[in-house]
Amino acid sequence: MSENTLTIDGKPVHFKDGDTIMEAAIRAGIYIPHLCHDPELKPQGNCKMCEVKVNGRNCSACTFPAAEGQKVLNNIKELNENRRIIVQMLFVEGNHLCPGCEKSGNCKLQAIAYSVGMMEYRFPLIYPKREMDTSHPDILLDRNRCIFCEMCVRAGREVDGKEVFAISGRGIGNHLIVNSPSGLLKDSLLEVTDKAANVCPVGAIIIKRHGFEVPIGQRIYDKKQIAEVSVATEKVLEEKVHG
Amino acid sequence: MAEKLKIATTSLGGCFGCHMSFLDIDERIIDLFDLVEFDRSPLTDIKHCSEYVDIGLIEGGVCNSENVHTLREFRKSCKVLIAVGACAINGGLPALRNFIPLEECLAESYLTGEGIDNPQIPSDIELPLLLDKVHPIHELVKVDYFLPGCPPSGNAFWRFITDLAAGKTPTLPYDLVHYD
């Protein structure tokens, strides 16, 4: 085997110095499920969907450095079962009522749930009371659907150069807060063209007045699995950002 | 020919949309009658389950005391119980009231809301009492299978029932799994 090679599910994958396992996988066109990874943002390991086995140890692929000779297991029954349980916990922890959500069909949480075969919730639903913020003229914030991936937090800080969002509280008290004198989105610096406004994997941050432009049933993940979509779009972005 | 499977269906806190979607199997209903006969169901108007039913399809979440009784009757009679649709699986849109105290819900509907004449909260003995919250059915009884969708498509119903009739574990291909 040549230098800088690891294997993912037995397939040799070349990586560059400084790559994480996720970055190497994306470049090689291998899908590792993820909700909080974006090639443009620093990895943070929040969602745990990308848990893989590296030489027998479980790690987050998005934060774990790639190294010579690693044997990585990704698409195996044990890990996919873990992913299904994580998705189920995310569903019962928030209020994810897909039939009433504009993001349905374009939602990554839903798409991963479809792909890991989630047919039910397994756990008792919590139905937490969460606040909506409809104050911004162009952007809706519905905390019912927030999964605390911090994509909007990091996109604001790292790409838009604005500290708009943050996570406050701990455990079940976790909630997304807005950096403005009133705490409302309308008084923040968030604009509709910001990455932070467009990066939400679920329906927590929605651009207003575009609802149902694409009908239910014809959306991204209605016909294509997230693995196929993700490999097609993120490889280009990864190569653009990290070469 | 083997004896036909008995199917019972009901809607708890649902909109009957799942039942309507079931009928979207269209002319395949003729083939269905070769495989199954309907027991308790709004389609037959039979009011109670037979002692032994093969498959129970439950639409809707558990909103009131009558839903609890109905669900328990189904679980007692049905060998296989299937939660059908978003509401049976997660409470669905009726569960939006879970964020509002029941007293406030009733007051808005019957006492203080717009256009109310002779405000009073209905309390007839015939009316089932509302539960404090809407519950998915798996929180009350053991559920064997879940058929998601709002509603599940006719094709999803067809696949599920024919798989079960063939003695197989029902599985749906990717394009038949939807939560919306």
CSV table of C-alpha atoms in Angstrom, one decimal:
chain,number,residue,atom,x,y,z
A,1,MET,CA,0.0,0.0,0.0
A,2,SER,CA,1.2,3.5,-0.8
A,3,GLU,CA,1.8,6.1,1.9
A,4,ASN,CA,-1.1,8.0,3.4
A,5,THR,CA,-3.6,5.2,2.9
A,6,LEU,CA,-6.2,3.9,5.2
A,7,THR,CA,-9.1,1.6,4.5
A,8,ILE,CA,-12.8,2.3,5.0
A,9,ASP,CA,-14.9,-0.9,5.1
A,10,GLY,CA,-12.0,-2.6,3.4
A,11,LYS,CA,-11.6,-0.1,0.6
A,12,PRO,CA,-8.3,1.7,0.3
A,13,VAL,CA,-8.6,5.4,0.7
A,14,HIS,CA,-5.9,8.0,0.2
A,15,PHE,CA,-5.7,10.9,2.5
A,16,LYS,CA,-3.7,14.1,2.7
A,17,ASP,CA,-1.7,15.2,5.7
A,18,GLY,CA,-4.0,16.9,8.2
A,19,ASP,CA,-7.1,15.2,6.9
A,20,THR,CA,-9.8,13.9,9.2
A,21,ILE,CA,-11.3,10.5,8.4
A,22,MET,CA,-14.4,12.4,7.2
A,23,GLU,CA,-12.5,14.6,4.8
A,24,ALA,CA,-10.7,11.6,3.3
A,25,ALA,CA,-13.9,9.8,2.9
A,26,ILE,CA,-15.7,12.7,1.3
A,27,ARG,CA,-12.8,13.1,-1.2
A,28,ALA,CA,-13.0,9.4,-2.0
A,29,GLY,CA,-16.7,9.5,-2.6
A,30,ILE,CA,-17.6,7.4,0.5
A,31,TYR,CA,-20.6,8.5,2.5
A,32,ILE,CA,-20.2,8.6,6.3
A,33,PRO,CA,-23.6,9.8,7.7
A,34,HIS,CA,-23.4,13.3,9.3
A,35,LEU,CA,-25.6,16.1,10.4
A,36,CYS,CA,-23.1,18.7,11.7
A,37,HIS,CA,-20.3,18.4,9.2
A,38,ASP,CA,-19.7,20.9,6.4
A,39,PRO,CA,-16.4,21.2,4.5
A,40,GLU,CA,-16.5,25.0,4.9
A,41,LEU,CA,-16.7,24.8,8.7
A,42,LYS,CA,-14.3,23.5,11.4
A,43,PRO,CA,-15.5,20.1,12.5
A,44,GLN,CA,-17.0,19.9,16.0
A,45,GLY,CA,-18.2,16.4,16.6
A,46,ASN,CA,-21.7,17.4,17.8
A,47,CYS,CA,-24.1,15.0,16.3
A,48,LYS,CA,-22.3,11.7,16.7
A,49,MET,CA,-23.9,10.4,13.5
A,50,CYS,CA,-20.5,9.9,11.9
A,51,GLU,CA,-19.3,7.5,14.6
A,52,VAL,CA,-17.0,4.9,13.0
A,53,LYS,CA,-14.8,2.2,14.3
A,54,VAL,CA,-11.1,3.0,13.9
A,55,ASN,CA,-8.9,-0.1,14.6
A,56,GLY,CA,-11.7,-1.3,16.9
A,57,ARG,CA,-12.3,2.0,18.8
A,58,ASN,CA,-15.4,4.1,18.2
A,59,CYS,CA,-14.6,7.7,17.1
A,60,SER,CA,-16.3,10.6,15.4
A,61,ALA,CA,-15.0,10.5,11.8
A,62,CYS,CA,-15.4,14.3,11.5
A,63,THR,CA,-12.9,15.1,14.2
A,64,PHE,CA,-10.6,12.0,14.2
A,65,PRO,CA,-7.3,12.5,12.3
A,66,ALA,CA,-6.6,10.1,9.4
A,67,ALA,CA,-3.4,8.1,9.9
A,68,GLU,CA,-1.5,5.5,7.9
A,69,GLY,CA,-2.9,2.0,8.0
A,70,GLN,CA,-6.1,2.8,9.9
A,71,LYS,CA,-8.8,0.2,9.5
A,72,VAL,CA,-12.1,2.1,9.5
A,73,LEU,CA,-15.5,0.5,9.7
A,74,ASN,CA,-18.4,2.7,8.7
A,75,ASN,CA,-21.3,1.0,6.9
A,76,ILE,CA,-21.9,-1.9,9.3
A,77,LYS,CA,-24.9,-3.1,11.2
A,78,GLU,CA,-23.7,-2.2,14.6
A,79,LEU,CA,-22.9,1.4,13.7
A,80,ASN,CA,-26.1,1.9,11.7
A,81,GLU,CA,-28.1,0.6,14.6
A,82,ASN,CA,-26.4,3.2,16.9
A,83,ARG,CA,-27.2,5.8,14.3
A,84,ARG,CA,-30.8,4.8,14.2
A,85,ILE,CA,-31.0,5.2,18.0
A,86,ILE,CA,-29.3,8.6,17.9
A,87,VAL,CA,-31.8,9.7,15.3
A,88,GLN,CA,-34.7,8.4,17.4
A,89,MET,CA,-33.4,10.3,20.4
A,90,LEU,CA,-33.2,13.5,18.3
A,91,PHE,CA,-36.7,13.0,17.1
A,92,VAL,CA,-38.2,12.5,20.6
A,93,GLU,CA,-36.1,15.3,22.1
A,94,GLY,CA,-37.6,18.0,19.8
A,95,ASN,CA,-40.9,18.5,18.1
A,96,HIS,CA,-40.4,17.0,14.7
A,97,LEU,CA,-43.8,17.0,13.1
A,98,CYS,CA,-42.8,16.3,9.5
A,99,PRO,CA,-46.3,16.7,7.9
A,100,GLY,CA,-46.4,20.3,9.0
A,101,CYS,CA,-42.8,21.2,8.2
A,102,GLU,CA,-41.6,23.1,5.2
A,103,LYS,CA,-38.3,21.3,5.3
A,104,SER,CA,-39.8,17.9,4.9
A,105,GLY,CA,-38.2,16.1,2.0
A,106,ASN,CA,-35.2,18.4,2.1
A,107,CYS,CA,-34.4,17.6,5.8
A,108,LYS,CA,-31.1,15.8,6.5
A,109,LEU,CA,-32.4,14.5,9.9
A,110,GLN,CA,-35.4,12.9,8.1
A,111,ALA,CA,-33.2,11.7,5.2
A,112,ILE,CA,-30.8,9.9,7.6
A,113,ALA,CA,-33.8,8.5,9.5
A,114,TYR,CA,-35.1,7.1,6.2
A,115,SER,CA,-31.7,5.7,5.2
A,116,VAL,CA,-31.2,3.9,8.6
A,117,GLY,CA,-34.7,2.5,8.4
A,118,MET,CA,-36.3,4.4,11.3
A,119,MET,CA,-40.0,3.3,11.3
A,120,GLU,CA,-40.8,4.3,14.9
A,121,TYR,CA,-39.6,6.4,17.8
A,122,ARG,CA,-38.8,3.7,20.3
A,123,PHE,CA,-38.6,6.2,23.2
A,124,PRO,CA,-41.4,8.2,24.9
A,125,LEU,CA,-41.8,11.6,23.3
A,126,ILE,CA,-40.8,14.6,25.4
A,127,TYR,CA,-42.8,17.3,23.6
A,128,PRO,CA,-40.7,20.1,25.0
A,129,LYS,CA,-42.0,23.6,24.9
A,130,ARG,CA,-39.8,25.6,22.6
A,131,GLU,CA,-40.1,29.2,21.4
A,132,MET,CA,-40.5,30.3,17.8
A,133,ASP,CA,-39.1,33.6,16.5
A,134,THR,CA,-41.0,35.0,13.6
A,135,SER,CA,-39.7,38.6,14.0
A,136,HIS,CA,-37.2,38.7,11.1
A,137,PRO,CA,-38.7,39.9,7.8
A,138,ASP,CA,-37.0,37.2,5.8
A,139,ILE,CA,-36.0,34.4,8.1
A,140,LEU,CA,-38.1,32.1,10.5
A,141,LEU,CA,-36.5,30.5,13.5
A,142,ASP,CA,-38.5,27.5,14.9
A,143,ARG,CA,-36.6,26.1,17.9
A,144,ASN,CA,-39.0,23.1,18.0
A,145,ARG,CA,-36.9,21.5,15.2
A,146,CYS,CA,-33.4,22.5,16.5
A,147,ILE,CA,-31.0,19.6,17.0
A,148,PHE,CA,-28.1,21.6,18.4
A,149,CYS,CA,-25.7,20.7,15.6
A,150,GLU,CA,-24.4,24.3,15.8
A,151,MET,CA,-24.1,24.6,12.1
A,152,CYS,CA,-25.7,28.1,12.2
A,153,VAL,CA,-23.5,29.1,15.2
A,154,ARG,CA,-20.3,28.1,13.4
A,155,ALA,CA,-21.3,29.4,9.9
A,156,GLY,CA,-22.0,32.8,11.4
A,157,ARG,CA,-18.7,32.9,13.2
A,158,GLU,CA,-16.5,31.3,10.6
A,159,VAL,CA,-18.0,32.3,7.3
A,160,ASP,CA,-20.3,35.3,7.7
A,161,GLY,CA,-18.1,37.0,10.3
A,162,LYS,CA,-21.1,37.6,12.6
A,163,GLU,CA,-21.8,36.2,16.0
A,164,VAL,CA,-25.5,35.6,15.5
A,165,PHE,CA,-26.4,32.3,17.2
A,166,ALA,CA,-25.2,30.4,20.2
A,167,ILE,CA,-26.4,27.5,22.3
A,168,SER,CA,-27.3,28.3,25.8
A,169,GLY,CA,-28.3,26.0,28.7
A,170,ARG,CA,-27.3,22.5,29.5
A,171,GLY,CA,-28.8,19.0,28.8
A,172,ILE,CA,-32.5,19.1,28.3
A,173,GLY,CA,-32.4,22.9,28.9
A,174,ASN,CA,-30.3,23.4,25.8
A,175,HIS,CA,-31.6,26.1,23.5
A,176,LEU,CA,-30.6,28.2,20.6
A,177,ILE,CA,-30.2,31.9,21.5
A,178,VAL,CA,-29.8,35.0,19.2
A,179,ASN,CA,-27.2,37.6,19.7
A,180,SER,CA,-29.2,40.9,19.7
A,181,PRO,CA,-30.3,43.4,22.3
A,182,SER,CA,-33.9,42.1,22.3
A,183,GLY,CA,-32.9,38.5,21.8
A,184,LEU,CA,-35.0,38.6,18.6
A,185,LEU,CA,-33.8,37.7,15.2
A,186,LYS,CA,-35.0,41.0,13.7
A,187,ASP,CA,-32.6,42.9,15.8
A,188,SER,CA,-29.6,40.7,14.9
A,189,LEU,CA,-27.2,41.0,12.0
A,190,LEU,CA,-28.5,38.0,10.2
A,191,GLU,CA,-29.3,38.4,6.6
A,192,VAL,CA,-31.0,36.1,4.1
A,193,THR,CA,-27.8,35.6,2.1
A,194,ASP,CA,-25.7,34.5,5.1
A,195,LYS,CA,-24.5,31.0,5.3
A,196,ALA,CA,-25.9,30.8,8.8
A,197,ALA,CA,-29.4,31.4,7.4
A,198,ASN,CA,-29.0,28.6,4.9
A,199,VAL,CA,-27.0,25.9,6.6
A,200,CYS,CA,-29.6,24.4,8.9
A,201,PRO,CA,-29.9,20.6,8.2
A,202,VAL,CA,-33.4,20.6,9.6
A,203,GLY,CA,-36.3,23.0,9.5
A,204,ALA,CA,-35.2,25.2,12.4
A,205,ILE,CA,-34.1,28.1,10.2
A,206,ILE,CA,-36.2,28.7,7.2
A,207,ILE,CA,-36.1,31.4,4.5
A,208,LYS,CA,-39.6,33.0,4.4
A,209,ARG,CA,-41.8,33.2,1.3
A,210,HIS,CA,-40.3,30.1,-0.4
A,211,GLY,CA,-42.7,27.6,1.1
A,212,PHE,CA,-43.8,24.7,-1.1
A,213,GLU,CA,-42.0,26.1,-4.2
A,214,VAL,CA,-41.1,22.4,-4.7
A,215,PRO,CA,-44.1,20.2,-3.9
A,216,ILE,CA,-43.9,17.4,-1.2
A,217,GLY,CA,-42.9,14.2,-3.0
A,218,GLN,CA,-40.5,16.0,-5.5
A,219,ARG,CA,-37.9,17.1,-3.0
A,220,ILE,CA,-34.2,16.2,-2.6
A,221,TYR,CA,-34.6,13.1,-0.5
A,222,ASP,CA,-38.0,11.9,-1.7
A,223,LYS,CA,-36.4,9.9,-4.5
A,224,LYS,CA,-32.6,9.9,-3.7
A,225,GLN,CA,-31.0,8.6,-0.6
A,226,ILE,CA,-28.8,11.1,1.4
A,227,ALA,CA,-25.7,9.0,0.7
A,228,GLU,CA,-26.0,9.6,-3.1
A,229,VAL,CA,-26.9,13.3,-2.7
A,230,SER,CA,-24.1,13.9,-0.1
A,231,VAL,CA,-21.4,12.3,-2.1
A,232,ALA,CA,-22.3,14.3,-5.2
A,233,THR,CA,-22.4,17.7,-3.6
A,234,GLU,CA,-19.8,17.6,-0.8
A,235,LYS,CA,-16.9,16.2,-2.8
A,236,VAL,CA,-16.9,19.3,-4.9
A,237,LEU,CA,-17.1,21.5,-1.8
A,238,GLU,CA,-14.4,19.6,0.0
A,239,GLU,CA,-11.9,19.9,-2.9
A,240,LYS,CA,-12.7,23.6,-3.2
A,241,VAL,CA,-12.0,24.3,0.4
A,242,HIS,CA,-9.2,21.9,1.2
A,243,GLY,CA,-7.8,21.1,-2.2
B,1,MET,CA,-57.4,-22.2,0.1
B,2,ALA,CA,-56.2,-21.0,3.5
B,3,GLU,CA,-58.6,-19.3,5.7
B,4,LYS,CA,-58.7,-15.5,5.1
B,5,LEU,CA,-56.9,-13.2,7.4
B,6,LYS,CA,-59.1,-11.0,9.6
B,7,ILE,CA,-58.3,-7.3,9.6
B,8,ALA,CA,-59.7,-4.7,11.9
B,9,THR,CA,-59.2,-1.0,11.5
B,10,THR,CA,-59.9,2.1,13.5
B,11,SER,CA,-59.2,5.8,13.8
B,12,LEU,CA,-58.4,7.2,17.2
B,13,GLY,CA,-57.3,10.8,17.2
B,14,GLY,CA,-56.9,10.8,13.4
B,15,CYS,CA,-58.6,12.4,10.4
B,16,PHE,CA,-59.4,9.2,8.6
B,17,GLY,CA,-56.9,10.3,6.0
B,18,CYS,CA,-55.0,7.0,6.5
B,19,HIS,CA,-58.2,5.1,5.8
B,20,MET,CA,-58.8,7.1,2.7
B,21,SER,CA,-55.3,6.4,1.6
B,22,PHE,CA,-55.8,2.7,2.3
B,23,LEU,CA,-58.6,2.8,-0.3
B,24,ASP,CA,-56.1,4.3,-2.8
B,25,ILE,CA,-55.1,0.7,-3.4
B,26,ASP,CA,-57.9,1.1,-5.9
B,27,GLU,CA,-58.9,-2.0,-7.8
B,28,ARG,CA,-56.4,-4.1,-5.9
B,29,ILE,CA,-59.1,-4.2,-3.2
B,30,ILE,CA,-60.7,-7.0,-5.2
B,31,ASP,CA,-57.4,-9.0,-4.8
B,32,LEU,CA,-57.3,-8.0,-1.2
B,33,PHE,CA,-60.7,-9.6,-0.6
B,34,ASP,CA,-59.2,-12.9,-1.8
B,35,LEU,CA,-56.7,-12.6,1.1
B,36,VAL,CA,-58.6,-10.9,3.9
B,37,GLU,CA,-61.9,-10.2,5.5
B,38,PHE,CA,-62.7,-7.1,7.4
B,39,ASP,CA,-63.7,-7.3,11.0
B,40,ARG,CA,-64.3,-4.2,13.2
B,41,SER,CA,-63.7,-1.2,10.9
B,42,PRO,CA,-65.5,2.0,9.8
B,43,LEU,CA,-65.6,0.2,6.4
B,44,THR,CA,-67.9,-2.5,7.8
B,45,ASP,CA,-69.5,-0.6,10.6
B,46,ILE,CA,-68.9,-3.6,12.9
B,47,LYS,CA,-68.6,-2.0,16.4
B,48,HIS,CA,-66.3,-4.4,18.2
B,49,CYS,CA,-63.4,-6.7,17.4
B,50,SER,CA,-64.0,-10.4,17.2
B,51,GLU,CA,-62.3,-12.5,19.8
B,52,TYR,CA,-59.5,-13.3,17.4
B,53,VAL,CA,-58.2,-10.8,14.7
B,54,ASP,CA,-55.1,-11.3,12.7
B,55,ILE,CA,-54.1,-7.7,11.9
B,56,GLY,CA,-55.2,-4.5,13.6
B,57,LEU,CA,-54.5,-1.2,11.8
B,58,ILE,CA,-54.6,1.8,14.2
B,59,GLU,CA,-54.8,5.3,12.8
B,60,GLY,CA,-54.5,8.4,15.1
B,61,GLY,CA,-53.0,9.1,18.5
B,62,VAL,CA,-54.6,8.6,21.9
B,63,CYS,CA,-56.5,11.8,22.8
B,64,ASN,CA,-59.3,10.7,25.1
B,65,SER,CA,-60.6,8.0,27.3
B,66,GLU,CA,-62.6,6.3,24.5
B,67,ASN,CA,-59.3,6.0,22.5
B,68,VAL,CA,-57.7,4.2,25.4
B,69,HIS,CA,-60.6,1.7,25.5
B,70,THR,CA,-60.6,1.2,21.8
B,71,LEU,CA,-56.8,0.7,21.6
B,72,ARG,CA,-56.9,-1.8,24.4
B,73,GLU,CA,-59.7,-3.8,22.7
B,74,PHE,CA,-57.6,-3.9,19.6
B,75,ARG,CA,-54.5,-5.0,21.4
B,76,LYS,CA,-56.5,-7.7,23.2
B,77,SER,CA,-58.0,-9.1,20.0
B,78,CYS,CA,-55.3,-8.5,17.4
B,79,LYS,CA,-52.4,-10.9,16.9
B,80,VAL,CA,-50.5,-8.2,15.0
B,81,LEU,CA,-51.0,-4.5,15.8
B,82,ILE,CA,-49.8,-1.8,13.4
B,83,ALA,CA,-49.5,1.9,14.1
B,84,VAL,CA,-50.5,3.5,10.9
B,85,GLY,CA,-49.6,7.1,10.0
B,86,ALA,CA,-47.8,10.0,11.8
B,87,CYS,CA,-50.5,10.5,14.5
B,88,ALA,CA,-50.4,6.9,15.7
B,89,ILE,CA,-46.6,7.0,15.7
B,90,ASN,CA,-45.9,10.4,17.2
B,91,GLY,CA,-49.2,12.0,18.1
B,92,GLY,CA,-49.1,14.0,14.8
B,93,LEU,CA,-50.8,17.4,14.5
B,94,PRO,CA,-53.3,16.8,17.3
B,95,ALA,CA,-50.2,16.6,19.6
B,96,LEU,CA,-49.7,20.3,18.9
B,97,ARG,CA,-52.0,20.8,21.8
B,98,ASN,CA,-49.5,19.1,24.1
B,99,PHE,CA,-47.7,22.5,24.5
B,100,ILE,CA,-50.9,24.2,25.8
B,101,PRO,CA,-52.6,23.3,29.1
B,102,LEU,CA,-55.8,21.4,28.5
B,103,GLU,CA,-57.8,23.9,30.5
B,104,GLU,CA,-56.6,26.7,28.1
B,105,CYS,CA,-57.5,24.6,25.1
B,106,LEU,CA,-61.0,24.0,26.3
B,107,ALA,CA,-61.4,27.7,27.3
B,108,GLU,CA,-60.3,28.9,23.9
B,109,SER,CA,-62.6,26.5,22.1
B,110,TYR,CA,-65.8,26.7,24.2
B,111,LEU,CA,-65.6,29.8,26.4
B,112,THR,CA,-63.5,32.7,25.2
B,113,GLY,CA,-62.8,32.0,21.5
B,114,GLU,CA,-64.3,34.2,18.7
B,115,GLY,CA,-68.0,33.6,17.7
B,116,ILE,CA,-69.0,31.5,20.7
B,117,ASP,CA,-72.7,31.6,21.6
B,118,ASN,CA,-73.8,30.3,25.1
B,119,PRO,CA,-70.2,29.6,26.3
B,120,GLN,CA,-69.9,26.3,28.3
B,121,ILE,CA,-67.5,23.4,28.4
B,122,PRO,CA,-69.3,20.3,27.1
B,123,SER,CA,-69.7,17.8,29.9
B,124,ASP,CA,-72.3,15.3,28.7
B,125,ILE,CA,-71.8,11.9,30.2
B,126,GLU,CA,-71.7,10.4,26.6
B,127,LEU,CA,-68.6,12.4,25.8
B,128,PRO,CA,-65.3,10.8,26.4
B,129,LEU,CA,-63.0,12.8,28.6
B,130,LEU,CA,-60.0,14.4,27.0
B,131,LEU,CA,-56.5,13.2,28.2
B,132,ASP,CA,-54.1,15.8,29.5
B,133,LYS,CA,-51.8,15.1,26.5
B,134,VAL,CA,-52.1,13.3,23.1
B,135,HIS,CA,-50.0,10.1,23.1
B,136,PRO,CA,-48.6,8.0,20.4
B,137,ILE,CA,-50.0,4.5,20.7
B,138,HIS,CA,-46.8,2.8,21.5
B,139,GLU,CA,-46.8,4.6,24.8
B,140,LEU,CA,-49.9,2.6,25.9
B,141,VAL,CA,-49.7,-0.8,24.2
B,142,LYS,CA,-47.1,-3.0,22.5
B,143,VAL,CA,-47.0,-2.2,18.8
B,144,ASP,CA,-45.7,-4.8,16.4
B,145,TYR,CA,-45.1,-2.7,13.3
B,146,PHE,CA,-45.1,0.9,12.3
B,147,LEU,CA,-46.3,2.2,8.9
B,148,PRO,CA,-45.2,5.9,8.7
B,149,GLY,CA,-46.6,8.6,6.5
B,150,CYS,CA,-49.2,11.4,6.5
B,151,PRO,CA,-50.8,9.4,5.2
B,152,PRO,CA,-48.9,6.3,4.1
B,153,SER,CA,-49.5,5.8,0.4
B,154,GLY,CA,-51.9,3.2,-1.0
B,155,ASN,CA,-48.8,1.3,-2.3
B,156,ALA,CA,-47.3,1.3,1.2
B,157,PHE,CA,-50.5,-0.2,2.6
B,158,TRP,CA,-50.6,-2.8,-0.1
B,159,ARG,CA,-47.0,-3.8,0.4
B,160,PHE,CA,-47.4,-4.1,4.2
B,161,ILE,CA,-50.6,-6.1,4.0
B,162,THR,CA,-49.4,-8.5,1.2
B,163,ASP,CA,-46.1,-9.0,3.0
B,164,LEU,CA,-48.0,-10.0,6.2
B,165,ALA,CA,-50.4,-12.2,4.3
B,166,ALA,CA,-47.5,-14.0,2.8
B,167,GLY,CA,-46.1,-14.6,6.2
B,168,LYS,CA,-43.2,-12.2,5.8
B,169,THR,CA,-42.0,-9.4,8.0
B,170,PRO,CA,-43.3,-6.3,6.2
B,171,THR,CA,-40.6,-4.1,4.7
B,172,LEU,CA,-40.9,-1.0,2.6
B,173,PRO,CA,-38.5,0.1,-0.2
B,174,TYR,CA,-37.0,3.6,0.2
B,175,ASP,CA,-39.5,5.4,-2.0
B,176,LEU,CA,-42.5,4.1,0.1
B,177,VAL,CA,-41.1,5.4,3.4
B,178,HIS,CA,-42.2,8.9,4.2
B,179,TYR,CA,-43.0,10.8,7.4
B,180,ASP,CA,-44.9,13.5,5.5
